[in-house]
Coordinates of C-alpha atoms in Angstrom, one line a residue:
X1 CA 13.2 1.5 -20.1
X2 CA 13.5 4.3 -17.8
X3 CA 9.9 5.5 -18.2
X4 CA 8.8 2.0 -17.3
X5 CA 11.1 1.9 -14.4
X6 CA 9.8 5.3 -13.2
X7 CA 6.1 4.3 -13.8
X8 CA 6.9 1.2 -11.4
X9 CA 8.7 3.5 -8.9
X10 CA 5.5 5.6 -8.8
X11 CA 3.0 3.1 -8.6
X12 CA 4.9 1.0 -6.0
X13 CA 5.3 4.5 -3.7
X14 CA 1.5 4.9 -4.1
X15 CA 1.0 1.3 -3.1
X16 CA 2.9 1.7 0.1
X17 CA 1.3 4.7 1.2
X18 CA -2.6 3.4 0.5
X19 CA -1.6 -0.2 1.8
X20 CA -0.3 1.3 5.2
X21 CA -3.3 3.7 5.4
X22 CA -5.6 0.3 4.7
X23 CA -3.5 -1.5 7.4
X24 CA -3.8 1.2 10.0
X25 CA -7.4 1.7 9.5
X26 CA -8.0 -2.0 9.7
X27 CA -6.4 -1.9 13.0
X28 CA -8.6 1.0 14.3
X29 CA -5.2 3.1 14.7
X30 CA -6.2 5.9 11.8
X31 CA -9.6 7.0 12.2
X32 CA -9.8 8.9 9.0
X33 CA -12.1 9.1 7.5
X34 CA -14.3 8.9 10.3
X35 CA -17.3 7.0 8.6
X36 CA -14.8 5.0 6.7
X37 CA -16.3 1.1 6.6
X38 CA -12.6 -0.2 7.1
X39 CA -12.5 0.9 10.3
X40 CA -11.7 -1.8 12.7
X41 CA -12.2 -4.4 9.9
X42 CA -9.0 -6.7 10.0
X43 CA -9.6 -8.0 6.4
X44 CA -8.7 -4.5 5.5
X45 CA -5.4 -5.0 7.7
X46 CA -4.5 -8.0 5.6
X47 CA -5.1 -6.4 2.4
X48 CA -3.3 -3.2 3.1
X49 CA -0.3 -5.3 4.4
X50 CA -0.3 -7.2 1.0
X51 CA -0.5 -4.0 -1.1
X52 CA 2.4 -2.4 0.8
X53 CA 4.5 -5.5 0.3
X54 CA 3.5 -5.2 -3.4
X55 CA 4.8 -1.6 -3.6
X56 CA 7.8 -2.7 -2.1
X57 CA 8.6 -5.3 -4.5
X58 CA 7.7 -2.7 -7.5
X59 CA 10.0 0.1 -6.2
X60 CA 12.8 -3.0 -6.0
X61 CA 12.4 -3.8 -9.6
X62 CA 12.1 -0.1 -10.5
X63 CA 15.8 0.4 -8.7
X64 CA 17.0 -2.8 -10.3
X65 CA 19.8 -2.0 -12.9

């Protein structure tokens, strides 16, 4: 069961990081890469927030006893 929790934690952290990047690109705060189709597109803001929240939930499940 410990391996599954470790995988959940790693996937959760990755989702939080990627989701945060997507949300910031959608809000046009982070302009990297400069030619990204996600810049200034609020659809990616919503998708990023959802991904980050799913990541937090996965981390929470991984840390439960």
